[in-house]
Tab-separated table of C-alpha atoms and ligand atoms in Angstrom:
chain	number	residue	atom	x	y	z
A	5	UNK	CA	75.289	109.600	87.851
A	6	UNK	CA	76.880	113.467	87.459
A	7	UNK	CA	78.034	113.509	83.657
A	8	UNK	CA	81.655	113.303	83.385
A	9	UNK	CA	83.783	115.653	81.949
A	10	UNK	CA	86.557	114.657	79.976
A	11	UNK	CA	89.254	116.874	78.360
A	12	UNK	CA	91.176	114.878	75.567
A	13	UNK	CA	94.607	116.708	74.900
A	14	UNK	CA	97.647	117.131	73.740
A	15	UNK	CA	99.318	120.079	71.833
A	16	UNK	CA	101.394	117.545	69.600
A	17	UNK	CA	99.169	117.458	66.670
A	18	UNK	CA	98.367	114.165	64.659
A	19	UNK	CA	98.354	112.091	68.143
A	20	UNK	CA	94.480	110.717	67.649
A	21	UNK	CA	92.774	112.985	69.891
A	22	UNK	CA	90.251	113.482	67.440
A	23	UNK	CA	90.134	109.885	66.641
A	24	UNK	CA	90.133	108.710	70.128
A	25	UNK	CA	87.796	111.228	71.103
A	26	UNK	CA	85.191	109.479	68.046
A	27	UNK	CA	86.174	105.900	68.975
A	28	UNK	CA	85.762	106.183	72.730
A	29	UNK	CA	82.615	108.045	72.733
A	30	UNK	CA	81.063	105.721	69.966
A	31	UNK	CA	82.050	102.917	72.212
A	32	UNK	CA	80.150	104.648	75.037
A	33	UNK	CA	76.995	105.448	73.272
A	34	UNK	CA	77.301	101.661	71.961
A	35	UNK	CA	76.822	100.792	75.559
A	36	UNK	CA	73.888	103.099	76.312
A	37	UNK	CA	75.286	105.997	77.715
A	38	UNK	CA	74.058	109.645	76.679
A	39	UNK	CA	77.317	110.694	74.976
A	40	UNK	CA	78.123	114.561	73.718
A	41	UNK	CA	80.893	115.203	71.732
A	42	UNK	CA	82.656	118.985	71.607
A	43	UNK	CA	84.765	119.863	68.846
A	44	UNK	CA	86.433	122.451	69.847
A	45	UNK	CA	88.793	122.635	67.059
A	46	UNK	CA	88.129	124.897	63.643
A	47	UNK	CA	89.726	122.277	61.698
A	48	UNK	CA	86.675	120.546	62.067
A	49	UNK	CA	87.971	116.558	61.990
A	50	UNK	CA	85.331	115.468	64.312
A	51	UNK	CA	83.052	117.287	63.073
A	52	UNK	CA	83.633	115.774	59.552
A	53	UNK	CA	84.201	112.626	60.312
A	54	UNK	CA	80.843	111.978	61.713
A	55	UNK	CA	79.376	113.886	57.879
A	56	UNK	CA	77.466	116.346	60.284
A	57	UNK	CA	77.509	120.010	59.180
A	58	UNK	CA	79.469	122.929	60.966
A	59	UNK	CA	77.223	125.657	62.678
A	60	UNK	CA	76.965	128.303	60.967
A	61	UNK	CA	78.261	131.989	62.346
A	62	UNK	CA	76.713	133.797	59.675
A	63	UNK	CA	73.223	132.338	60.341
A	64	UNK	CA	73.093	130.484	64.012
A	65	UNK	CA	74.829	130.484	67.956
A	66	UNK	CA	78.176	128.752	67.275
A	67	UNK	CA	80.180	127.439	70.405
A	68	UNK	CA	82.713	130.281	69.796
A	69	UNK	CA	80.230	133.037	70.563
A	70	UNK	CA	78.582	131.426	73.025
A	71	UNK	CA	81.909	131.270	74.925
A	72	UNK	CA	82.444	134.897	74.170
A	73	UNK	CA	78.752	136.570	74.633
A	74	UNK	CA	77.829	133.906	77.239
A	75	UNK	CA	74.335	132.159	76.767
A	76	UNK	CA	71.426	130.555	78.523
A	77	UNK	CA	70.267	126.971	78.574
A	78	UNK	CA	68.198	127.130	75.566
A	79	UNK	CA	71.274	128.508	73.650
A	80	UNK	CA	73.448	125.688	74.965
A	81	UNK	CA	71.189	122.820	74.065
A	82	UNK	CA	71.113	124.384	70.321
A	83	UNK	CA	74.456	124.105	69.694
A	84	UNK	CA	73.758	120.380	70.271
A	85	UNK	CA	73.015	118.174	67.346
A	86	UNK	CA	72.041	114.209	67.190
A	87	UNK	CA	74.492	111.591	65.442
A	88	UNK	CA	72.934	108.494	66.460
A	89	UNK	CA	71.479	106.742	69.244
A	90	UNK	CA	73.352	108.145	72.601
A	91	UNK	CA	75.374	110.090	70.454
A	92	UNK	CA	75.401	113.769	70.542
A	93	UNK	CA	78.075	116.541	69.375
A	94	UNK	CA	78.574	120.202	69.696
A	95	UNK	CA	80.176	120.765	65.894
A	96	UNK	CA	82.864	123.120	65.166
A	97	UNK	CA	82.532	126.462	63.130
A	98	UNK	CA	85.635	128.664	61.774
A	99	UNK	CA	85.117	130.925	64.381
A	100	UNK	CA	86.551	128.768	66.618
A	101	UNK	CA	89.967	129.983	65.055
A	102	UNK	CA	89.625	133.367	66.078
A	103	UNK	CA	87.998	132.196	69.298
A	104	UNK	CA	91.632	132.170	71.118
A	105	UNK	CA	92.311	135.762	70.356
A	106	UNK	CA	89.342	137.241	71.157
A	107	UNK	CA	89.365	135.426	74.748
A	108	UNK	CA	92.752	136.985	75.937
A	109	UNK	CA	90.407	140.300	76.032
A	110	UNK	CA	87.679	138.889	77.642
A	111	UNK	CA	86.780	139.272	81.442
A	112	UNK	CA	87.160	135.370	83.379
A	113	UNK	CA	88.877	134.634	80.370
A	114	UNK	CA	89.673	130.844	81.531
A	115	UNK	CA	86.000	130.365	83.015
A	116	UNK	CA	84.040	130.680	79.838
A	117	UNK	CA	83.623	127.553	78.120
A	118	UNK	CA	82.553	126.307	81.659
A	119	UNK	CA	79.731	128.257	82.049
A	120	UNK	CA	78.566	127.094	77.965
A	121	UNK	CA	78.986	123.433	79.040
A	122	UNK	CA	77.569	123.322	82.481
A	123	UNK	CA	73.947	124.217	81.386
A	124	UNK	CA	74.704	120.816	79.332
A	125	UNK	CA	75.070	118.989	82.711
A	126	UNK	CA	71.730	117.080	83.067
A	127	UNK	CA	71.145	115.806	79.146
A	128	UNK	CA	74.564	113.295	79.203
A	129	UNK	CA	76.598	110.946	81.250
A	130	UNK	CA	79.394	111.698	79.405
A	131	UNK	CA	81.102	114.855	77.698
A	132	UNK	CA	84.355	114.548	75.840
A	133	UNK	CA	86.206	117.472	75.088
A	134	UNK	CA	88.175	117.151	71.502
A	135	UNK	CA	90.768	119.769	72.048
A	136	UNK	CA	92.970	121.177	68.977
A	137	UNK	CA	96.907	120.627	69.236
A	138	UNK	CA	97.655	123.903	71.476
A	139	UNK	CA	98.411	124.965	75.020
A	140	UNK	CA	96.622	128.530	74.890
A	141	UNK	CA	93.496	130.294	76.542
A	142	UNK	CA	90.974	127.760	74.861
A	143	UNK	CA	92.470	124.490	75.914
A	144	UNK	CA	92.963	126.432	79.584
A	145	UNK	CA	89.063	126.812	79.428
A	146	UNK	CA	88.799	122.852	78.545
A	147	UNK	CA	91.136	122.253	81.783
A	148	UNK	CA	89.112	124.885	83.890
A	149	UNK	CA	85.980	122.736	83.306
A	150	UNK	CA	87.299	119.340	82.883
A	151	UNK	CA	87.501	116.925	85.886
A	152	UNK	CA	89.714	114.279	84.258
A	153	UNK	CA	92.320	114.493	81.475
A	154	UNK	CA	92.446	111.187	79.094
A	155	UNK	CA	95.927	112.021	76.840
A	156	UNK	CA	96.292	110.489	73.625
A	157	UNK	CA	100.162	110.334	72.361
A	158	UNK	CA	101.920	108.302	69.469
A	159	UNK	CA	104.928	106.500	69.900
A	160	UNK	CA	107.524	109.092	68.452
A	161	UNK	CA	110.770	111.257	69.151
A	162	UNK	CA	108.502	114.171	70.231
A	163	UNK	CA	105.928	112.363	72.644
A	164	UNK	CA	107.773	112.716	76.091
A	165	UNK	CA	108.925	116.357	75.660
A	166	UNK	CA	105.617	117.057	74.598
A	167	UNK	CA	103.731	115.481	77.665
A	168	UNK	CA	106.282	117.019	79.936
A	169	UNK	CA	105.390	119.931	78.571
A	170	UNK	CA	101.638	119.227	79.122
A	171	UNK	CA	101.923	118.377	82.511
A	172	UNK	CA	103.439	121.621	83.632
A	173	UNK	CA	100.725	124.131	82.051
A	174	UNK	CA	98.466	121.980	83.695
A	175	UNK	CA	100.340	122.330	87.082
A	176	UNK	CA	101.032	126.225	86.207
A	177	UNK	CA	96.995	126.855	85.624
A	178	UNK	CA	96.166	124.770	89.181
A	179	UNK	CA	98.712	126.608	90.538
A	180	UNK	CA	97.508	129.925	89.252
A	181	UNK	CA	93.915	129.903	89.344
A	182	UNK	CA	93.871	127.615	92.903
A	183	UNK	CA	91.991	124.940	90.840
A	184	UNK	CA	91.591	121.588	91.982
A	185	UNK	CA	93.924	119.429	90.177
A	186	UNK	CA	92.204	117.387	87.488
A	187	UNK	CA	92.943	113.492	88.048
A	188	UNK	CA	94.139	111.850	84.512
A	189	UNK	CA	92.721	108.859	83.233
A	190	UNK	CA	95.829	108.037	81.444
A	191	UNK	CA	97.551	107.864	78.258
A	192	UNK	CA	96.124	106.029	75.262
A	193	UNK	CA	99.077	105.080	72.485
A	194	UNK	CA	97.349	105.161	69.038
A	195	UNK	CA	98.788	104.449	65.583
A	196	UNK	CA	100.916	101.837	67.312
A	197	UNK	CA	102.436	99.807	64.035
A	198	UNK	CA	104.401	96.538	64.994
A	199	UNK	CA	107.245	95.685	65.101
A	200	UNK	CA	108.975	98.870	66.737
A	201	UNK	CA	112.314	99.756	65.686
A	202	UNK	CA	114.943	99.958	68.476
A	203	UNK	CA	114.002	103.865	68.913
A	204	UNK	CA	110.421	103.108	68.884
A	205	UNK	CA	110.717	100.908	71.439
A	206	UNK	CA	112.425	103.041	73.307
A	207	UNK	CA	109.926	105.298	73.298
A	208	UNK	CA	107.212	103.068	73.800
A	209	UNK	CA	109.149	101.585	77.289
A	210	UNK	CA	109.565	105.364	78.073
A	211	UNK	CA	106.216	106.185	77.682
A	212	UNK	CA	105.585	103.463	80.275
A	213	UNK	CA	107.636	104.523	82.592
A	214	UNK	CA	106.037	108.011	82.851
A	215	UNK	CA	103.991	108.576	86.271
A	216	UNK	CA	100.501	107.920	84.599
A	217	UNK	CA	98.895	104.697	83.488
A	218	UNK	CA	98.587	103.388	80.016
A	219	UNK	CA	95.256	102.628	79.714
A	220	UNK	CA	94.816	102.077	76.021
A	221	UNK	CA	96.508	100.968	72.705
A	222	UNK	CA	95.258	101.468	69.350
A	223	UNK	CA	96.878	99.833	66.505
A	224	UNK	CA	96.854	101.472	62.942
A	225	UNK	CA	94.134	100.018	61.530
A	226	UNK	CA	92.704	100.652	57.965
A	227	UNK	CA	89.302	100.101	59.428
A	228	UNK	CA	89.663	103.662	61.375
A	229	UNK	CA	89.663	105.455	57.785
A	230	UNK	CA	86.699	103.530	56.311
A	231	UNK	CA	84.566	104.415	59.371
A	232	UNK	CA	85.725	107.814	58.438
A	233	UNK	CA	84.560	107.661	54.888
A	234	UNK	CA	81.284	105.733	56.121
A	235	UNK	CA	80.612	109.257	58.836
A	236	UNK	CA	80.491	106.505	61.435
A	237	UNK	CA	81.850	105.360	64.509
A	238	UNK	CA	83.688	102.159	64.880
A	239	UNK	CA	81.527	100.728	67.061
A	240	UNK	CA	78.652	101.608	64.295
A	241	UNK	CA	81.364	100.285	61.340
A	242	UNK	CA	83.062	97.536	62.627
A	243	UNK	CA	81.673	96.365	65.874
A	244	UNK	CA	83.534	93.219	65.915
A	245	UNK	CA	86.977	94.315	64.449
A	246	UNK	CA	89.823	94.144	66.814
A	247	UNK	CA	90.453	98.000	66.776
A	248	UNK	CA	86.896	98.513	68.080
A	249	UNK	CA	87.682	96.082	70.935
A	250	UNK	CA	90.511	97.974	71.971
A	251	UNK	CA	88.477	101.283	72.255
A	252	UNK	CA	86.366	99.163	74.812
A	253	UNK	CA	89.023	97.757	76.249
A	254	UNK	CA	90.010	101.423	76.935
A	255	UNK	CA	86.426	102.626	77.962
A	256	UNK	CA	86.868	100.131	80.475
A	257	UNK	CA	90.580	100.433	82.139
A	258	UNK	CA	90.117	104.210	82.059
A	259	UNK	CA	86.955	103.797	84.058
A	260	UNK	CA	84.061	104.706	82.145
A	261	UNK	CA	82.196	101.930	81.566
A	262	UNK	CA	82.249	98.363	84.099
A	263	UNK	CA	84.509	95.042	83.299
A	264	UNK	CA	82.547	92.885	81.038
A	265	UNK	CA	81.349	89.495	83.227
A	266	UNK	CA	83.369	86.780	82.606
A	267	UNK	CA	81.337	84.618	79.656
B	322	LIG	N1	94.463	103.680	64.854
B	322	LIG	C1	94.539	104.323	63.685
B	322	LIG	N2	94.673	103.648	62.531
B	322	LIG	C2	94.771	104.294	61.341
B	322	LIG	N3	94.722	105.629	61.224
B	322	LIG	C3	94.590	106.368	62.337
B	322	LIG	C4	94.492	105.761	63.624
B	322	LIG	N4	94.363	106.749	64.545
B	322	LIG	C5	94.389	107.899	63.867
B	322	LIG	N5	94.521	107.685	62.548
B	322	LIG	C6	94.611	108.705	61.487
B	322	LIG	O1	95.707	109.550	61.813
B	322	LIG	C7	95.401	110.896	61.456
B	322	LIG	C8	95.554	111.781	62.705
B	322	LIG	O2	94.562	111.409	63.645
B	322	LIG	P1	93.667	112.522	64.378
B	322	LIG	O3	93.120	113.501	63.402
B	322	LIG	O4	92.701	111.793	65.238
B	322	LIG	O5	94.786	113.207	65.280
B	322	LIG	P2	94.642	114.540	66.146
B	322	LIG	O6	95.540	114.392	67.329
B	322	LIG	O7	93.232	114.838	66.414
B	322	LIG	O8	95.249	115.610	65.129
B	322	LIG	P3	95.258	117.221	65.352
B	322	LIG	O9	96.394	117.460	66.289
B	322	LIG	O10	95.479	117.764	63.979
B	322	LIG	O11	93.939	117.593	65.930
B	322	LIG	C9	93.989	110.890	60.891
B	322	LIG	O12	94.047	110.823	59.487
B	322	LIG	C10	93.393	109.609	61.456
B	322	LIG	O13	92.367	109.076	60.640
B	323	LIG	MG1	92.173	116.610	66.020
């Protein structure tokens, strides 16, 4: 099986990507797949949340110069670093927050990250792509490599205007660098907190109606934050909490991982 490549994005910050991007991929490497994590954002959430340390610029390759200076395979496999079982991640550095700058300078600016990640090809079944709340060069290099887009959102005044928004850069790059278009898993909903108000539920029916599946809903859960605190994933915290059954119930609708057989 070719690994896939996921990009998991939105510009609207505070939607769960990170989150999801945690959940989902702990649910994967749960069920035996060979699961890397990138955090591509300097903020470092994912990074953090799973108590592993940044890279280093001072002292080692971080995934912002490799993008820049371009590296081999060796270089690519040691930005890698090992959670747990199945689960890998590439961990973010604060040059990552210069990293968009210095691209709009750089020759095949859009191609870069693509040539980092695909000496990563062979070692995982699955890459997931934890983008940082923007719609610049960076998160056009995600898009250049990714085959399929998985887009959290919340249910707020902002989500459709944002994913609108989404949805046209995404056209504008195909369009402009004769890409083939990237297929979308779907939207995931997180920090859904019942019952909606009238507006909420507005939004929520709206968010149905857009052209692209729901394929996941994530209640606000306290347990999210204590797997947080514990550097774990839920599926490593609280295997048998709802919220950690919803992340499989996404793995599954958006097509990673089989339907369970019937008990
Ligand atoms: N289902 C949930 N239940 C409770 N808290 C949640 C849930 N999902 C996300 N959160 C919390 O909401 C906050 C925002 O989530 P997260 O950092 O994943 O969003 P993000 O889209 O990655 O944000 P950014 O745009 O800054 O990168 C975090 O504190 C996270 O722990
Ligand atoms: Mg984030």
């Amino acid at each position: 099986m070719a690994m896939t490549r996921d990009a998991l994005l939105n510009q609207k910050g505070g939607v769960a990507k990170t989150t999801t991007t945690l959940h989902l991929g702990g649910t994967l490497a749960a069920a035996g797949r060979r699961t890397l994590l990138v955090d591509l954002d300097g903020q470092g959430n994912l990074t953090t949340a799973l108590k592993l340390p940044r890279l280093n610029p001072a002292g080692e390759l971080t995934l912002a110069r490799a993008v820049l200076e371009g590296c081999d395979r060796a270089g690519a496999q040691s930005l890698v670093r090992r959670h747990s079982e199945n689960l890998w991640v590439i961990p973010s550095a604060l040059d990552l927050f210069t990293l968009p700058r210095q691209l709009h300078s750089a020759r095949s600016k859009e191609e870069r990250l693509s040539w980092v990640l695909e000496h990563l090809e062979d070692g995982f079944d699955h890459c997931l792509v934890d983008c940082r709340p923007a719609l610049d060069v960076d998160t056009d290099n995600v898009l250049r490599w990714a085959h399929d887009i998985l887009i959290p959102v919340d249910v707020d005044e902002f989500s459709i205007e944002a994913l609108e928004l989404l949805l046209g850069q995404v056209q504008t790059l195909v369009r402009e660098t004769r890409m083939a278009p990237p297929r979308y898993r779907g939207l995931v909903i997180n920090r859904v907190a019942r019952p909606f108000s009238g507006f909420h539920q507005a939004v929520y029916d709206a968010l149905h109606r857009l052209p692209l599946p729901v394929v996941g809903e994530i209640p606000l859960r306290t347990a999210v934050a204590e797997a947080k605190n514990q550097g774990q994933t839920l599926a490593q915290y609280a295997r048998t909490a709802d919220v950690a059954r919803m992340f499989r119930d996404l793995a599954v609708k958006a097509g990673y991982l089989p339907e369970a057989p019937a008990a």
